[in-house]
Amino acid sequence: MKKILFFLTAILFNTTISSQSLTTSINGYGKIDTFRLPYNYDHPEIDGTAYSNENYQLGEINTGKVSEVLFRFNVRSNEIEIKYNKNIYLLDKKNGYSISFNHFKYQVFKNPKGKQEFYLTSLNKKKTKLLIAERKTVNTRIFQSSGYSDNDKNSYSKIKETYYISFDNKTSIKIPKREKQFYKMFGKKGTKIKKFISKKQLNKNKKNDLLKIINYYNTLV
């Protein structure tokens, strides 16, 4: 019964925040479309954290004008939370906002299913860039013959990264695992990409090597 009530509460909460979009003025630099959230809505019944940065950190939000904000990224729900005047706001994805910090940024791209989603990327100003989709799941506790102990809780997993690429700074394409499809993705430049990977002995499944491959591709276009 408790599980059912928790599930229904979660549905009601998600419906509420998704239907109450509002415009917030941040530091006088402009209007930002957000959803208002309760000050504390974490899930203490789950060990670990749903966030990439548990504590709010300083970043710059670009809404046409640049403004400094305190934010944190909820990996589990793929949402950016902004803390302003003791209130917490959920950043609306529909306007394609981005938040920059420490040479990286979270930016909205349209995923392969057509849904707006935040990806981690670099401050690279080129249209073609590597995108990282961060994911966290909840590991459910295992029932043993002795039953659950009082300290046993479900826990958040470590961050899992999946790599995507954007050629137009708007949409994301999941990087193929098969070599033929990987090189085909670069069109007429695929042959040069293949030679570059072979010469530099790069691995297309490794993040740092993918960055080198994409940086090289940007020199060709």
GROMACS .gro file of C-alpha atoms in nm:
model
  221
    1MET     CA    1   0.000   0.000   0.000
    2LYS     CA    2   0.285   0.238   0.086
    3LYS     CA    3   0.448   0.167  -0.251
    4ILE     CA    4   0.123   0.247  -0.432
    5LEU     CA    5   0.080   0.574  -0.243
    6PHE     CA    6   0.441   0.673  -0.316
    7PHE     CA    7   0.390   0.597  -0.686
    8LEU     CA    8   0.071   0.802  -0.706
    9THR     CA    9   0.238   1.090  -0.522
   10ALA     CA   10   0.527   1.085  -0.770
   11ILE     CA   11   0.284   1.100  -1.063
   12LEU     CA   12   0.092   1.388  -0.906
   13PHE     CA   13   0.414   1.578  -0.836
   14ASN     CA   14   0.550   1.534  -1.189
   15THR     CA   15   0.216   1.642  -1.337
   16THR     CA   16   0.208   1.950  -1.115
   17ILE     CA   17   0.556   2.078  -1.203
   18SER     CA   18   0.510   2.005  -1.573
   19SER     CA   19   0.192   2.210  -1.590
   20GLN     CA   20   0.306   2.518  -1.400
   21SER     CA   21   0.565   2.679  -1.624
   22LEU     CA   22   0.647   3.032  -1.513
   23THR     CA   23   0.885   3.308  -1.608
   24THR     CA   24   1.150   3.407  -1.354
   25SER     CA   25   1.375   3.712  -1.361
   26ILE     CA   26   1.729   3.612  -1.265
   27ASN     CA   27   1.961   3.887  -1.144
   28GLY     CA   28   1.786   4.136  -1.370
   29TYR     CA   29   1.956   3.994  -1.680
   30GLY     CA   30   1.648   3.850  -1.838
   31LYS     CA   31   1.350   3.621  -1.815
   32ILE     CA   32   1.392   3.246  -1.783
   33ASP     CA   33   1.115   2.989  -1.827
   34THR     CA   34   1.114   2.759  -1.526
   35PHE     CA   35   0.907   2.530  -1.308
   36ARG     CA   36   0.881   2.613  -0.938
   37LEU     CA   37   0.989   2.331  -0.705
   38PRO     CA   38   0.961   2.266  -0.332
   39TYR     CA   39   1.276   2.369  -0.145
   40ASN     CA   40   1.357   2.009  -0.052
   41TYR     CA   41   1.223   1.726  -0.263
   42ASP     CA   42   1.515   1.480  -0.250
   43HIS     CA   43   1.454   1.114  -0.175
   44PRO     CA   44   1.623   1.032   0.157
   45GLU     CA   45   1.501   0.673   0.126
   46ILE     CA   46   1.763   0.620  -0.151
   47ASP     CA   47   2.135   0.611  -0.066
   48GLY     CA   48   2.377   0.823  -0.265
   49THR     CA   49   2.286   1.113  -0.490
   50ALA     CA   50   2.091   1.167  -0.810
   51TYR     CA   51   2.315   1.464  -0.898
   52SER     CA   52   2.642   1.509  -1.082
   53ASN     CA   53   2.718   1.797  -0.844
   54GLU     CA   54   2.543   1.747  -0.508
   55ASN     CA   55   2.606   2.105  -0.397
   56TYR     CA   56   2.492   2.403  -0.602
   57GLN     CA   57   2.776   2.557  -0.802
   58LEU     CA   58   2.822   2.878  -0.996
   59GLY     CA   59   2.752   2.868  -1.366
   60GLU     CA   60   2.656   3.101  -1.648
   61ILE     CA   61   2.318   3.064  -1.813
   62ASN     CA   62   2.278   3.190  -2.169
   63THR     CA   63   1.931   3.321  -2.249
   64GLY     CA   64   2.048   3.567  -2.512
   65LYS     CA   65   2.218   3.750  -2.226
   66VAL     CA   66   2.463   3.581  -1.989
   67SER     CA   67   2.378   3.564  -1.620
   68GLU     CA   68   2.550   3.391  -1.328
   69VAL     CA   69   2.334   3.138  -1.142
   70LEU     CA   70   2.369   2.868  -0.878
   71PHE     CA   71   2.275   2.532  -1.030
   72ARG     CA   72   2.305   2.158  -1.001
   73PHE     CA   73   2.229   1.881  -1.251
   74ASN     CA   74   1.995   1.595  -1.164
   75VAL     CA   75   2.136   1.308  -1.367
   76ARG     CA   76   1.852   1.074  -1.280
   77SER     CA   77   1.579   1.301  -1.418
   78ASN     CA   78   1.796   1.492  -1.671
   79GLU     CA   79   1.699   1.827  -1.521
   80ILE     CA   80   1.885   2.144  -1.422
   81GLU     CA   81   1.785   2.303  -1.093
   82ILE     CA   82   1.851   2.672  -1.026
   83LYS     CA   83   1.866   2.817  -0.677
   84TYR     CA   84   1.762   3.180  -0.656
   85ASN     CA   85   1.634   3.386  -0.363
   86LYS     CA   86   1.605   3.069  -0.151
   87ASN     CA   87   1.374   2.914  -0.410
   88ILE     CA   88   1.446   2.620  -0.637
   89TYR     CA   89   1.349   2.629  -1.004
   90LEU     CA   90   1.359   2.360  -1.270
   91LEU     CA   91   1.490   2.494  -1.600
   92ASP     CA   92   1.246   2.453  -1.887
   93LYS     CA   93   1.413   2.269  -2.177
   94LYS     CA   94   1.192   2.399  -2.453
   95ASN     CA   95   1.390   2.719  -2.516
   96GLY     CA   96   1.726   2.546  -2.559
   97TYR     CA   97   1.906   2.709  -2.266
   98SER     CA   98   2.264   2.616  -2.178
   99ILE     CA   99   2.464   2.650  -1.857
  100SER     CA  100   2.844   2.684  -1.877
  101PHE     CA  101   3.089   2.593  -1.601
  102ASN     CA  102   3.457   2.490  -1.573
  103HIS     CA  103   3.516   2.466  -1.953
  104PHE     CA  104   3.203   2.251  -1.998
  105LYS     CA  105   2.834   2.315  -2.039
  106TYR     CA  106   2.498   2.145  -2.019
  107GLN     CA  107   2.309   2.221  -2.336
  108VAL     CA  108   1.971   2.115  -2.475
  109PHE     CA  109   1.973   1.903  -2.792
  110LYS     CA  110   1.697   1.707  -2.959
  111ASN     CA  111   1.763   1.337  -2.899
  112PRO     CA  112   1.710   1.065  -3.167
  113LYS     CA  113   1.348   1.025  -3.052
  114GLY     CA  114   1.280   1.398  -3.099
  115LYS     CA  115   1.274   1.483  -2.729
  116GLN     CA  116   1.460   1.781  -2.582
  117GLU     CA  117   1.734   1.664  -2.347
  118PHE     CA  118   2.038   1.802  -2.164
  119TYR     CA  119   2.379   1.675  -2.272
  120LEU     CA  120   2.721   1.752  -2.130
  121THR     CA  121   2.952   1.902  -2.391
  122SER     CA  122   3.254   2.130  -2.423
  123LEU     CA  123   3.262   2.502  -2.490
  124ASN     CA  124   3.371   2.423  -2.845
  125LYS     CA  125   3.209   2.682  -3.074
  126LYS     CA  126   3.215   2.452  -3.376
  127LYS     CA  127   2.886   2.302  -3.490
  128THR     CA  128   3.018   1.947  -3.467
  129LYS     CA  129   3.082   1.840  -3.110
  130LEU     CA  130   3.089   1.543  -2.878
  131LEU     CA  131   2.786   1.507  -2.652
  132ILE     CA  132   2.774   1.302  -2.335
  133ALA     CA  133   2.444   1.165  -2.208
  134GLU     CA  134   2.478   1.103  -1.835
  135ARG     CA  135   2.257   0.840  -1.675
  136LYS     CA  136   2.192   0.709  -1.324
  137THR     CA  137   1.967   0.425  -1.220
  138VAL     CA  138   1.840   0.309  -0.883
  139ASN     CA  139   1.986  -0.018  -0.760
  140THR     CA  140   1.719  -0.200  -0.565
  141ARG     CA  141   1.818  -0.377  -0.246
  142ILE     CA  142   1.831  -0.756  -0.256
  143PHE     CA  143   1.615  -0.960  -0.024
  144GLN     CA  144   1.815  -1.228   0.155
  145SER     CA  145   1.691  -1.525   0.355
  146SER     CA  146   1.744  -1.322   0.672
  147GLY     CA  147   1.526  -1.044   0.531
  148TYR     CA  148   1.610  -0.672   0.492
  149SER     CA  149   1.819  -0.509   0.761
  150ASP     CA  150   1.718  -0.167   0.897
  151ASN     CA  151   2.013  -0.005   0.718
  152ASP     CA  152   1.945  -0.158   0.378
  153LYS     CA  153   1.829   0.100   0.123
  154ASN     CA  154   1.798   0.133  -0.250
  155SER     CA  155   2.093   0.325  -0.392
  156TYR     CA  156   2.179   0.540  -0.691
  157SER     CA  157   2.425   0.393  -0.938
  158LYS     CA  158   2.742   0.562  -1.055
  159ILE     CA  159   2.713   0.789  -1.358
  160LYS     CA  160   2.707   0.599  -1.685
  161GLU     CA  161   2.813   0.789  -1.996
  162THR     CA  162   2.682   0.730  -2.349
  163TYR     CA  163   2.841   0.918  -2.637
  164TYR     CA  164   2.659   1.115  -2.905
  165ILE     CA  165   2.761   1.360  -3.174
  166SER     CA  166   2.594   1.674  -3.307
  167PHE     CA  167   2.671   1.808  -3.653
  168ASP     CA  168   2.433   2.104  -3.638
  169ASN     CA  169   2.444   2.211  -3.270
  170LYS     CA  170   2.074   2.121  -3.244
  171THR     CA  171   2.024   1.745  -3.273
  172SER     CA  172   2.209   1.446  -3.129
  173ILE     CA  173   2.310   1.122  -3.301
  174LYS     CA  174   2.418   0.821  -3.099
  175ILE     CA  175   2.769   0.720  -3.199
  176PRO     CA  176   2.749   0.378  -3.372
  177LYS     CA  177   2.951   0.086  -3.239
  178ARG     CA  178   2.998  -0.073  -3.582
  179GLU     CA  179   3.293   0.068  -3.772
  180LYS     CA  180   3.117   0.087  -4.109
  181GLN     CA  181   2.833   0.294  -3.963
  182PHE     CA  182   3.077   0.507  -3.766
  183TYR     CA  183   3.272   0.619  -4.074
  184LYS     CA  184   2.954   0.656  -4.281
  185MET     CA  185   2.835   0.912  -4.026
  186PHE     CA  186   3.110   1.151  -4.145
  187GLY     CA  187   2.999   1.133  -4.508
  188LYS     CA  188   3.270   1.207  -4.766
  189LYS     CA  189   3.519   1.275  -4.484
  190GLY     CA  190   3.484   0.917  -4.355
  191THR     CA  191   3.795   0.791  -4.539
  192LYS     CA  192   4.013   1.066  -4.394
  193ILE     CA  193   3.870   1.000  -4.047
  194LYS     CA  194   3.958   0.631  -4.083
  195LYS     CA  195   4.317   0.713  -4.185
  196PHE     CA  196   4.350   0.960  -3.897
  197ILE     CA  197   4.231   0.703  -3.642
  198SER     CA  198   4.472   0.443  -3.778
  199LYS     CA  199   4.766   0.684  -3.783
  200LYS     CA  200   4.706   0.811  -3.429
  201GLN     CA  201   4.602   0.465  -3.300
  202LEU     CA  202   4.279   0.598  -3.154
  203ASN     CA  203   3.987   0.406  -3.007
  204LYS     CA  204   3.646   0.540  -3.112
  205ASN     CA  205   3.491   0.399  -2.793
  206LYS     CA  206   3.704   0.616  -2.564
  207LYS     CA  207   3.595   0.969  -2.474
  208ASN     CA  208   3.931   1.144  -2.510
  209ASP     CA  209   3.995   0.976  -2.845
  210LEU     CA  210   3.650   1.073  -2.969
  211LEU     CA  211   3.728   1.434  -2.882
  212LYS     CA  212   4.046   1.414  -3.095
  213ILE     CA  213   3.852   1.258  -3.383
  214ILE     CA  214   3.583   1.527  -3.375
  215ASN     CA  215   3.839   1.806  -3.341
  216TYR     CA  216   4.015   1.668  -3.650
  217TYR     CA  217   3.683   1.646  -3.839
  218ASN     CA  218   3.622   2.013  -3.762
  219THR     CA  219   3.948   2.099  -3.943
  220LEU     CA  220   3.813   1.930  -4.257
  221VAL     CA  221   3.485   2.121  -4.284
   0.00000   0.00000   0.00000
